[in-house]
PDB file of C-alpha atoms in Angstrom:
ATOM      1  CA  MET A   1     -61.845  58.168-112.078  1.00 51.00           C
ATOM      2  CA  PHE A   2     -62.360  61.943-112.836  1.00 56.00           C
ATOM      3  CA  ASN A   3     -58.614  62.568-112.475  1.00 56.00           C
ATOM      4  CA  LYS A   4     -58.014  60.143-115.363  1.00 58.00           C
ATOM      5  CA  LEU A   5     -60.724  61.749-117.433  1.00 55.00           C
ATOM      6  CA  PHE A   6     -59.291  65.178-116.796  1.00 54.00           C
ATOM      7  CA  GLY A   7     -55.844  64.006-117.579  1.00 56.00           C
ATOM      8  CA  TRP A   8     -57.014  62.716-120.865  1.00 56.00           C
ATOM      9  CA  PHE A   9     -58.404  66.149-121.749  1.00 57.00           C
ATOM     10  CA  TYR A  10     -55.150  67.736-120.357  1.00 56.00           C
ATOM     11  CA  LEU A  11     -57.167  69.614-117.678  1.00 61.00           C
ATOM     12  CA  ASN A  12     -55.483  68.440-114.425  1.00 57.00           C
ATOM     13  CA  LYS A  13     -51.712  68.398-114.982  1.00 62.00           C
ATOM     14  CA  HIS A  14     -50.935  71.662-116.665  1.00 64.00           C
ATOM     15  CA  PRO A  15     -47.372  72.928-116.597  1.00 62.00           C
ATOM     16  CA  GLU A  16     -48.412  76.526-115.829  1.00 67.00           C
ATOM     17  CA  GLY A  17     -50.420  75.757-112.752  1.00 71.00           C
ATOM     18  CA  VAL A  18     -53.822  74.680-111.611  1.00 77.00           C
ATOM     19  CA  VAL A  19     -56.641  75.101-114.105  1.00 80.00           C
ATOM     20  CA  PRO A  20     -59.556  76.924-112.448  1.00 83.00           C
ATOM     21  CA  GLY A  21     -62.685  74.737-111.889  1.00 84.00           C
ATOM     22  CA  LYS A  22     -64.832  77.040-114.054  1.00 89.00           C
ATOM     23  CA  VAL A  23     -62.518  76.537-117.009  1.00 88.00           C
ATOM     24  CA  ILE A  24     -62.432  72.745-116.493  1.00 86.00           C
ATOM     25  CA  THR A  25     -66.299  72.593-116.309  1.00 90.00           C
ATOM     26  CA  GLY A  26     -66.666  74.859-119.278  1.00 92.00           C
ATOM     27  CA  ALA A  27     -64.216  72.845-121.445  1.00 91.00           C
ATOM     28  CA  LEU A  28     -65.987  69.605-120.445  1.00 91.00           C
ATOM     29  CA  LEU A  29     -69.324  71.164-121.312  1.00 94.00           C
ATOM     30  CA  LEU A  30     -67.935  72.183-124.659  1.00 94.00           C
ATOM     31  CA  TYR A  31     -66.828  68.570-125.244  1.00 94.00           C
ATOM     32  CA  PHE A  32     -70.338  67.398-124.348  1.00 94.00           C
ATOM     33  CA  ALA A  33     -71.857  69.959-126.647  1.00 94.00           C
ATOM     34  CA  LEU A  34     -69.529  68.758-129.472  1.00 93.00           C
ATOM     35  CA  LEU A  35     -70.827  65.176-128.801  1.00 93.00           C
ATOM     36  CA  LEU A  36     -74.414  66.343-129.094  1.00 92.00           C
ATOM     37  CA  GLN A  37     -73.614  68.127-132.284  1.00 89.00           C
ATOM     38  CA  MET A  38     -71.785  65.151-133.838  1.00 90.00           C
ATOM     39  CA  ILE A  39     -74.782  62.870-132.888  1.00 88.00           C
ATOM     40  CA  SER A  40     -77.224  65.393-134.547  1.00 86.00           C
ATOM     41  CA  ASN A  41     -74.992  65.614-137.602  1.00 82.00           C
ATOM     42  CA  LEU A  42     -74.924  61.811-137.952  1.00 83.00           C
ATOM     43  CA  LEU A  43     -78.706  61.527-137.580  1.00 82.00           C
ATOM     44  CA  ASP A  44     -79.201  64.353-140.099  1.00 77.00           C
ATOM     45  CA  GLY A  45     -76.986  62.491-142.680  1.00 77.00           C
ATOM     46  CA  ILE A  46     -73.895  64.555-142.901  1.00 78.00           C
ATOM     47  CA  ASN A  47     -71.204  63.550-145.406  1.00 82.00           C
ATOM     48  CA  LEU A  48     -68.362  61.469-143.913  1.00 85.00           C
ATOM     49  CA  ALA A  49     -65.599  63.743-145.012  1.00 88.00           C
ATOM     50  CA  ALA A  50     -67.465  66.819-143.664  1.00 84.00           C
ATOM     51  CA  PHE A  51     -68.095  64.940-140.407  1.00 85.00           C
ATOM     52  CA  ILE A  52     -64.411  64.155-139.931  1.00 89.00           C
ATOM     53  CA  PHE A  53     -63.328  67.689-140.812  1.00 90.00           C
ATOM     54  CA  VAL A  54     -65.886  69.343-138.520  1.00 88.00           C
ATOM     55  CA  PHE A  55     -65.123  66.913-135.674  1.00 91.00           C
ATOM     56  CA  GLY A  56     -61.322  67.420-136.001  1.00 92.00           C
ATOM     57  CA  PHE A  57     -61.554  71.204-136.251  1.00 93.00           C
ATOM     58  CA  LEU A  58     -63.926  71.494-133.236  1.00 92.00           C
ATOM     59  CA  ILE A  59     -62.118  69.041-130.974  1.00 93.00           C
ATOM     60  CA  TYR A  60     -58.917  71.005-131.659  1.00 92.00           C
ATOM     61  CA  LEU A  61     -60.655  74.289-130.923  1.00 93.00           C
ATOM     62  CA  VAL A  62     -62.183  72.927-127.657  1.00 92.00           C
ATOM     63  CA  PHE A  63     -58.875  71.481-126.604  1.00 89.00           C
ATOM     64  CA  MET A  64     -57.046  74.765-127.131  1.00 89.00           C
ATOM     65  CA  THR A  65     -59.783  76.611-125.250  1.00 89.00           C
ATOM     66  CA  GLY A  66     -59.324  74.181-122.288  1.00 85.00           C
ATOM     67  CA  GLU A  67     -55.553  74.665-122.584  1.00 84.00           C
ATOM     68  CA  GLY A  68     -56.150  78.413-121.979  1.00 84.00           C
ATOM     69  CA  ARG A  69     -55.689  80.021-125.360  1.00 87.00           C
ATOM     70  CA  LYS A  70     -57.378  83.392-125.672  1.00 90.00           C
ATOM     71  CA  TRP A  71     -57.890  83.125-129.400  1.00 92.00           C
ATOM     72  CA  ALA A  72     -59.621  79.813-129.136  1.00 92.00           C
ATOM     73  CA  ARG A  73     -61.937  81.177-126.522  1.00 92.00           C
ATOM     74  CA  TRP A  74     -62.883  84.059-128.850  1.00 94.00           C
ATOM     75  CA  VAL A  75     -63.310  81.775-131.845  1.00 94.00           C
ATOM     76  CA  MET A  76     -65.618  79.553-129.731  1.00 94.00           C
ATOM     77  CA  LEU A  77     -67.538  82.630-128.825  1.00 93.00           C
ATOM     78  CA  ALA A  78     -68.141  83.580-132.408  1.00 94.00           C
ATOM     79  CA  LEU A  79     -69.077  80.083-133.362  1.00 93.00           C
ATOM     80  CA  ILE A  80     -71.482  79.702-130.505  1.00 93.00           C
ATOM     81  CA  LEU A  81     -72.972  83.132-131.291  1.00 92.00           C
ATOM     82  CA  PHE A  82     -73.497  81.841-134.959  1.00 92.00           C
ATOM     83  CA  ASN A  83     -75.113  78.713-133.575  1.00 89.00           C
ATOM     84  CA  LEU A  84     -77.319  80.712-131.267  1.00 89.00           C
ATOM     85  CA  ILE A  85     -78.522  82.769-134.279  1.00 89.00           C
ATOM     86  CA  ALA A  86     -79.250  79.560-136.204  1.00 84.00           C
ATOM     87  CA  PHE A  87     -81.094  78.211-133.246  1.00 83.00           C
ATOM     88  CA  SER A  88     -83.130  81.375-132.972  1.00 83.00           C
ATOM     89  CA  ALA A  89     -84.172  81.214-136.658  1.00 80.00           C
ATOM     90  CA  ALA A  90     -85.106  77.500-136.297  1.00 76.00           C
ATOM     91  CA  ALA A  91     -87.087  78.314-133.092  1.00 75.00           C
ATOM     92  CA  VAL A  92     -89.003  80.989-134.931  1.00 74.00           C
ATOM     93  CA  ASN A  93     -89.831  78.774-137.771  1.00 70.00           C
ATOM     94  CA  TRP A  94     -90.293  75.531-135.892  1.00 61.00           C
ATOM     95  CA  ASN A  95     -93.773  75.030-136.997  1.00 60.00           C
ATOM     96  CA  ASP A  96     -92.754  75.097-140.730  1.00 59.00           C
ATOM     97  CA  ILE A  97     -89.758  72.855-140.007  1.00 55.00           C
ATOM     98  CA  PHE A  98     -91.900  70.148-138.354  1.00 55.00           C
ATOM     99  CA  LYS A  99     -94.642  70.237-141.064  1.00 58.00           C
ATOM    100  CA  THR A 100     -92.267  70.089-144.136  1.00 59.00           C
ATOM    101  CA  ALA A 101     -89.561  67.754-142.872  1.00 55.00           C
ATOM    102  CA  LYS A 102     -89.622  64.151-144.021  1.00 57.00           C
ATOM    103  CA  GLN A 103     -89.564  61.678-141.251  1.00 53.00           C
ATOM    104  CA  THR A 104     -88.427  58.243-142.257  1.00 51.00           C
ATOM    105  CA  THR A 105     -87.719  56.845-138.827  1.00 48.00           C
ATOM    106  CA  ALA A 106     -87.889  57.925-135.265  1.00 48.00           C
ATOM    107  CA  LEU A 107     -84.199  58.815-135.308  1.00 50.00           C
ATOM    108  CA  HIS A 108     -84.686  61.206-138.203  1.00 53.00           C
ATOM    109  CA  SER A 109     -87.530  63.025-136.436  1.00 66.00           C
ATOM    110  CA  PRO A 110     -87.306  66.760-136.695  1.00 72.00           C
ATOM    111  CA  VAL A 111     -88.466  66.917-133.093  1.00 75.00           C
ATOM    112  CA  LEU A 112     -85.441  64.760-131.973  1.00 79.00           C
ATOM    113  CA  LEU A 113     -83.030  66.824-134.049  1.00 80.00           C
ATOM    114  CA  PHE A 114     -84.480  70.093-132.766  1.00 81.00           C
ATOM    115  CA  GLY A 115     -84.307  68.748-129.134  1.00 84.00           C
ATOM    116  CA  LEU A 116     -80.617  67.812-129.672  1.00 87.00           C
ATOM    117  CA  PHE A 117     -79.986  71.290-131.153  1.00 87.00           C
ATOM    118  CA  CYS A 118     -81.726  72.941-128.207  1.00 89.00           C
ATOM    119  CA  ALA A 119     -79.649  70.857-125.617  1.00 93.00           C
ATOM    120  CA  GLU A 120     -76.438  71.604-127.584  1.00 92.00           C
ATOM    121  CA  VAL A 121     -77.019  75.400-127.638  1.00 93.00           C
ATOM    122  CA  LEU A 122     -78.032  75.448-123.933  1.00 95.00           C
ATOM    123  CA  VAL A 123     -74.805  73.584-122.880  1.00 95.00           C
ATOM    124  CA  GLU A 124     -72.745  75.900-125.128  1.00 94.00           C
ATOM    125  CA  VAL A 125     -74.228  78.992-123.599  1.00 95.00           C
ATOM    126  CA  ILE A 126     -73.525  77.656-120.007  1.00 95.00           C
ATOM    127  CA  ALA A 127     -69.979  76.777-121.092  1.00 95.00           C
ATOM    128  CA  LEU A 128     -69.370  80.322-122.407  1.00 93.00           C
ATOM    129  CA  ILE A 129     -70.654  81.895-119.256  1.00 94.00           C
ATOM    130  CA  LEU A 130     -68.128  79.754-117.312  1.00 94.00           C
ATOM    131  CA  LEU A 131     -65.214  80.465-119.780  1.00 93.00           C
ATOM    132  CA  PHE A 132     -65.869  84.245-119.591  1.00 93.00           C
ATOM    133  CA  SER A 133     -66.119  84.393-115.847  1.00 91.00           C
ATOM    134  CA  LYS A 134     -63.767  86.352-113.633  1.00 88.00           C
ATOM    135  CA  ASP A 135     -61.811  83.243-112.587  1.00 85.00           C
ATOM    136  CA  ALA A 136     -61.339  82.154-116.090  1.00 87.00           C
ATOM    137  CA  LYS A 137     -60.254  85.613-117.252  1.00 88.00           C
ATOM    138  CA  ALA A 138     -57.146  85.223-115.015  1.00 83.00           C
ATOM    139  CA  TRP A 139     -56.317  81.789-116.481  1.00 81.00           C
ATOM    140  CA  PHE A 140     -56.583  82.932-120.035  1.00 84.00           C
ATOM    141  CA  GLY A 141     -54.527  85.998-119.258  1.00 82.00           C
ATOM    142  CA  ARG A 142     -51.783  84.172-117.547  1.00 78.00           C
ATOM    143  CA  GLU A 143     -48.147  84.394-118.691  1.00 74.00           C
ATOM    144  CA  ARG A 144     -47.322  81.381-120.769  1.00 70.00           C
ATOM    145  CA  ILE A 145     -44.253  79.004-120.335  1.00 67.00           C
ATOM    146  CA  ASN A 146     -42.607  77.864-123.536  1.00 62.00           C
ATOM    147  CA  ASN A 147     -41.253  74.290-124.005  1.00 51.00           C
ATOM    148  CA  ALA A 148     -37.825  75.289-122.836  1.00 45.00           C
ATOM    149  CA  GLY A 149     -39.179  76.412-119.548  1.00 47.00           C
ATOM    150  CA  ILE A 150     -38.237  80.123-120.177  1.00 43.00           C
ATOM    151  CA  ASN A 151     -40.866  82.887-119.910  1.00 42.00           C
TER     152      ASN A 151
END
């Protein structure tokens, strides 16, 4: 079952060798964090066009990170650091957020949205730790094979 899942995310049959376990775990955690973010965005009432753009951009970025592209890993680092700063600002002002937010249903609860944000940031930080580990560094620094099979 997991081989099929990893194959769908292109993490088990890579033409340049075996993907390290930390990279696989980190990429899957980034996919999970993306899922949490998209659920949070939907509950928060994001515009459909913005939702599609953000989802497409981030799924591509996570895919390229799992594929072993250095630039994608660094872009993910920058985005997650910005997300961590936003989380820190929200955590500092959590009391004001909960008092002033309008709650129409349980799904639009600021506590639920903040909980999703907290889980998302935690998963992203764990993924970054894995993607910047010693094992992952070798994978991201490997020599690439082009489509013709010539180095």
